[in-house]
Amino acid sequence: MELERMNSENADEAEEDEKENNGRNRRAPTTNCDKIHETISKWMLPENARGTYLERANCIPPPLFIIFISVAELAVFIYYAVWKPQEQWITLDTGIWESPFIYRPNKREEAWRFISYMLVHAGVEHILGNLVLQLFLGIPLEMVHKGHRVGLVYLAGVLGGSLASSVCDPQHALVGASGGVYALIGGYFMNVLVVRETNLSNPIVITCIDFLVGTDIAFALYRRFIAPVNGPAVSFVAHIAGGFAGMSIGYVIFSCFDKNFVKDPRFWIAIVAYLVFVGFAVLFNIFLSPAN
């Protein structure tokens, strides 16, 4: 009994020390950069992890991956919308349909298209929706989790989205970065559900994201089921597949804020499941796809 009492006291002391350390680490913000990180920590992390984040947080380097990928997508859109003689401001047109970036079922042997389709978008509302979502959510995520983690989740959603589309909607093309964007959203919301003591469930934040997601999905359904009257149909399956990639790989990576996610067995379970899906999709495209 005496041993149990001592162990209990030691555990209580360790918990109190951890709280004190976190309190000391959470210094009062003195610069604009500190204030930004203070807000981000309350948005993205549970209370017991904020001190660790604020101790090491700085504004250099900035969130380069999300900024770079957003600039690349915007540059490609401007090229097809302005420099090419077409109506790309409004809808999918012939110039982008002939682009070497777009995923098309009859061009599946050009394997880079399973990734590069994220660079082209079907109209101004499409590019704006994806850019707003990935900047609004991706920049805070990258400030906390760094570019290599966010990039891994994003690209897993992009590749998973195109492969899922090639299996579930094999006769239709695919454009846009929605697979990557929805992977970030999937990982984010899984942490909201599991780590309830964060401020991720702030109703204003959730309302903004819900509005943007709802608008984006509405346009995706329009392009898939109505737009064929005026142009080629575009699959929306990447939204769903990207979300699942985020809810598995993204959740594990984003929940390992201050740990090496490679050492987390959940990461390898998610990766094995993802690779099984990739292998099945590749074999399907080679041997079974109706697009053959």
PDB file of N, CA, C and O in Angstrom, residues 152-153 156 245 248-250 252-253 261-262 264-279:
ATOM      1  N   LEU A 152       3.403  15.460 -47.622  1.00  0.00           N
ATOM      2  CA  LEU A 152       3.125  14.031 -47.719  1.00  0.00           C
ATOM      3  C   LEU A 152       1.623  13.763 -47.727  1.00  0.00           C
ATOM      4  O   LEU A 152       1.115  12.987 -48.542  1.00  0.00           O
ATOM      5  N   VAL A 153       0.896  14.431 -46.826  1.00  0.00           N
ATOM      6  CA  VAL A 153      -0.559  14.247 -46.761  1.00  0.00           C
ATOM      7  C   VAL A 153      -1.216  14.766 -48.036  1.00  0.00           C
ATOM      8  O   VAL A 153      -2.087  14.113 -48.621  1.00  0.00           O
ATOM      9  N   ALA A 156      -0.467  12.484 -51.004  1.00  0.00           N
ATOM     10  CA  ALA A 156      -1.190  11.221 -50.841  1.00  0.00           C
ATOM     11  C   ALA A 156      -2.639  11.379 -51.277  1.00  0.00           C
ATOM     12  O   ALA A 156      -3.227  10.491 -51.914  1.00  0.00           O
ATOM     13  N   ALA A 245      -7.870   9.614 -47.575  1.00  0.00           N
ATOM     14  CA  ALA A 245      -6.415   9.629 -47.378  1.00  0.00           C
ATOM     15  C   ALA A 245      -6.052  10.503 -46.180  1.00  0.00           C
ATOM     16  O   ALA A 245      -5.193  10.150 -45.367  1.00  0.00           O
ATOM     17  N   SER A 248      -6.885   8.932 -42.747  1.00  0.00           N
ATOM     18  CA  SER A 248      -6.003   7.837 -42.326  1.00  0.00           C
ATOM     19  C   SER A 248      -4.568   8.345 -42.151  1.00  0.00           C
ATOM     20  O   SER A 248      -4.105   8.568 -41.023  1.00  0.00           O
ATOM     21  N   ILE A 249      -3.876   8.569 -43.254  1.00  0.00           N
ATOM     22  CA  ILE A 249      -2.486   9.031 -43.180  1.00  0.00           C
ATOM     23  C   ILE A 249      -2.398  10.407 -42.520  1.00  0.00           C
ATOM     24  O   ILE A 249      -1.569  10.653 -41.643  1.00  0.00           O
ATOM     25  N   GLY A 250      -3.286  11.314 -42.941  1.00  0.00           N
ATOM     26  CA  GLY A 250      -3.247  12.668 -42.400  1.00  0.00           C
ATOM     27  C   GLY A 250      -3.515  12.708 -40.912  1.00  0.00           C
ATOM     28  O   GLY A 250      -2.858  13.446 -40.167  1.00  0.00           O
ATOM     29  N   VAL A 252      -2.911  10.393 -38.642  1.00  0.00           N
ATOM     30  CA  VAL A 252      -1.756   9.891 -37.890  1.00  0.00           C
ATOM     31  C   VAL A 252      -0.639  10.928 -37.855  1.00  0.00           C
ATOM     32  O   VAL A 252      -0.060  11.223 -36.802  1.00  0.00           O
ATOM     33  N   ILE A 253      -0.337  11.524 -38.998  1.00  0.00           N
ATOM     34  CA  ILE A 253       0.764  12.487 -39.066  1.00  0.00           C
ATOM     35  C   ILE A 253       0.453  13.736 -38.252  1.00  0.00           C
ATOM     36  O   ILE A 253       1.295  14.244 -37.497  1.00  0.00           O
ATOM     37  N   PHE A 261       6.628  10.490 -36.568  1.00  0.00           N
ATOM     38  CA  PHE A 261       5.484   9.661 -36.965  1.00  0.00           C
ATOM     39  C   PHE A 261       5.903   8.336 -37.573  1.00  0.00           C
ATOM     40  O   PHE A 261       5.136   7.380 -37.601  1.00  0.00           O
ATOM     41  N   VAL A 262       7.168   8.237 -38.059  1.00  0.00           N
ATOM     42  CA  VAL A 262       7.641   6.982 -38.645  1.00  0.00           C
ATOM     43  C   VAL A 262       7.700   5.885 -37.585  1.00  0.00           C
ATOM     44  O   VAL A 262       7.588   4.696 -37.906  1.00  0.00           O
ATOM     45  N   ASP A 264       5.500   5.524 -35.235  1.00  0.00           N
ATOM     46  CA  ASP A 264       4.135   5.251 -34.783  1.00  0.00           C
ATOM     47  C   ASP A 264       3.570   4.083 -35.592  1.00  0.00           C
ATOM     48  O   ASP A 264       3.473   4.183 -36.824  1.00  0.00           O
ATOM     49  N   PRO A 265       3.207   2.956 -34.962  1.00  0.00           N
ATOM     50  CA  PRO A 265       2.684   1.812 -35.722  1.00  0.00           C
ATOM     51  C   PRO A 265       1.424   2.148 -36.503  1.00  0.00           C
ATOM     52  O   PRO A 265       1.161   1.530 -37.539  1.00  0.00           O
ATOM     53  N   ARG A 266       0.650   3.147 -36.063  1.00  0.00           N
ATOM     54  CA  ARG A 266      -0.541   3.540 -36.807  1.00  0.00           C
ATOM     55  C   ARG A 266      -0.181   4.071 -38.189  1.00  0.00           C
ATOM     56  O   ARG A 266      -0.931   3.881 -39.157  1.00  0.00           O
ATOM     57  N   PHE A 267       0.971   4.727 -38.284  1.00  0.00           N
ATOM     58  CA  PHE A 267       1.411   5.262 -39.571  1.00  0.00           C
ATOM     59  C   PHE A 267       1.645   4.131 -40.566  1.00  0.00           C
ATOM     60  O   PHE A 267       1.223   4.207 -41.724  1.00  0.00           O
ATOM     61  N   TRP A 268       2.297   3.079 -40.119  1.00  0.00           N
ATOM     62  CA  TRP A 268       2.602   1.978 -41.028  1.00  0.00           C
ATOM     63  C   TRP A 268       1.350   1.186 -41.399  1.00  0.00           C
ATOM     64  O   TRP A 268       1.236   0.677 -42.515  1.00  0.00           O
ATOM     65  N   ILE A 269       0.406   1.100 -40.487  1.00  0.00           N
ATOM     66  CA  ILE A 269      -0.873   0.460 -40.833  1.00  0.00           C
ATOM     67  C   ILE A 269      -1.562   1.263 -41.938  1.00  0.00           C
ATOM     68  O   ILE A 269      -2.061   0.707 -42.927  1.00  0.00           O
ATOM     69  N   ALA A 270      -1.589   2.602 -41.780  1.00  0.00           N
ATOM     70  CA  ALA A 270      -2.210   3.457 -42.788  1.00  0.00           C
ATOM     71  C   ALA A 270      -1.465   3.378 -44.116  1.00  0.00           C
ATOM     72  O   ALA A 270      -2.089   3.328 -45.186  1.00  0.00           O
ATOM     73  N   ILE A 271      -0.128   3.359 -44.065  1.00  0.00           N
ATOM     74  CA  ILE A 271       0.665   3.302 -45.295  1.00  0.00           C
ATOM     75  C   ILE A 271       0.453   1.976 -46.024  1.00  0.00           C
ATOM     76  O   ILE A 271       0.302   1.938 -47.254  1.00  0.00           O
ATOM     77  N   VAL A 272       0.432   0.866 -45.282  1.00  0.00           N
ATOM     78  CA  VAL A 272       0.213  -0.442 -45.913  1.00  0.00           C
ATOM     79  C   VAL A 272      -1.159  -0.481 -46.573  1.00  0.00           C
ATOM     80  O   VAL A 272      -1.307  -0.947 -47.720  1.00  0.00           O
ATOM     81  N   ALA A 273      -2.179   0.010 -45.878  1.00  0.00           N
ATOM     82  CA  ALA A 273      -3.517   0.044 -46.460  1.00  0.00           C
ATOM     83  C   ALA A 273      -3.540   0.910 -47.717  1.00  0.00           C
ATOM     84  O   ALA A 273      -4.163   0.550 -48.734  1.00  0.00           O
ATOM     85  N   TYR A 274      -2.847   2.047 -47.672  1.00  0.00           N
ATOM     86  CA  TYR A 274      -2.782   2.944 -48.835  1.00  0.00           C
ATOM     87  C   TYR A 274      -2.076   2.271 -50.008  1.00  0.00           C
ATOM     88  O   TYR A 274      -2.538   2.343 -51.154  1.00  0.00           O
ATOM     89  N   LEU A 275      -0.972   1.579 -49.737  1.00  0.00           N
ATOM     90  CA  LEU A 275      -0.218   0.920 -50.807  1.00  0.00           C
ATOM     91  C   LEU A 275      -0.994  -0.254 -51.404  1.00  0.00           C
ATOM     92  O   LEU A 275      -0.888  -0.531 -52.604  1.00  0.00           O
ATOM     93  N   VAL A 276      -1.768  -0.952 -50.570  1.00  0.00           N
ATOM     94  CA  VAL A 276      -2.632  -2.018 -51.093  1.00  0.00           C
ATOM     95  C   VAL A 276      -3.632  -1.432 -52.085  1.00  0.00           C
ATOM     96  O   VAL A 276      -3.869  -1.982 -53.167  1.00  0.00           O
ATOM     97  N   PHE A 277      -4.235  -0.300 -51.709  1.00  0.00           N
ATOM     98  CA  PHE A 277      -5.167   0.371 -52.614  1.00  0.00           C
ATOM     99  C   PHE A 277      -4.468   0.801 -53.906  1.00  0.00           C
ATOM    100  O   PHE A 277      -4.995   0.619 -55.008  1.00  0.00           O
ATOM    101  N   VAL A 278      -3.259   1.382 -53.788  1.00  0.00           N
ATOM    102  CA  VAL A 278      -2.519   1.820 -54.972  1.00  0.00           C
ATOM    103  C   VAL A 278      -2.221   0.632 -55.884  1.00  0.00           C
ATOM    104  O   VAL A 278      -2.406   0.697 -57.105  1.00  0.00           O
ATOM    105  N   GLY A 279      -1.782  -0.486 -55.298  1.00  0.00           N
ATOM    106  CA  GLY A 279      -1.494  -1.675 -56.101  1.00  0.00           C
ATOM    107  C   GLY A 279      -2.727  -2.185 -56.817  1.00  0.00           C
ATOM    108  O   GLY A 279      -2.669  -2.534 -58.013  1.00  0.00           O
TER     109      GLY A 279
END
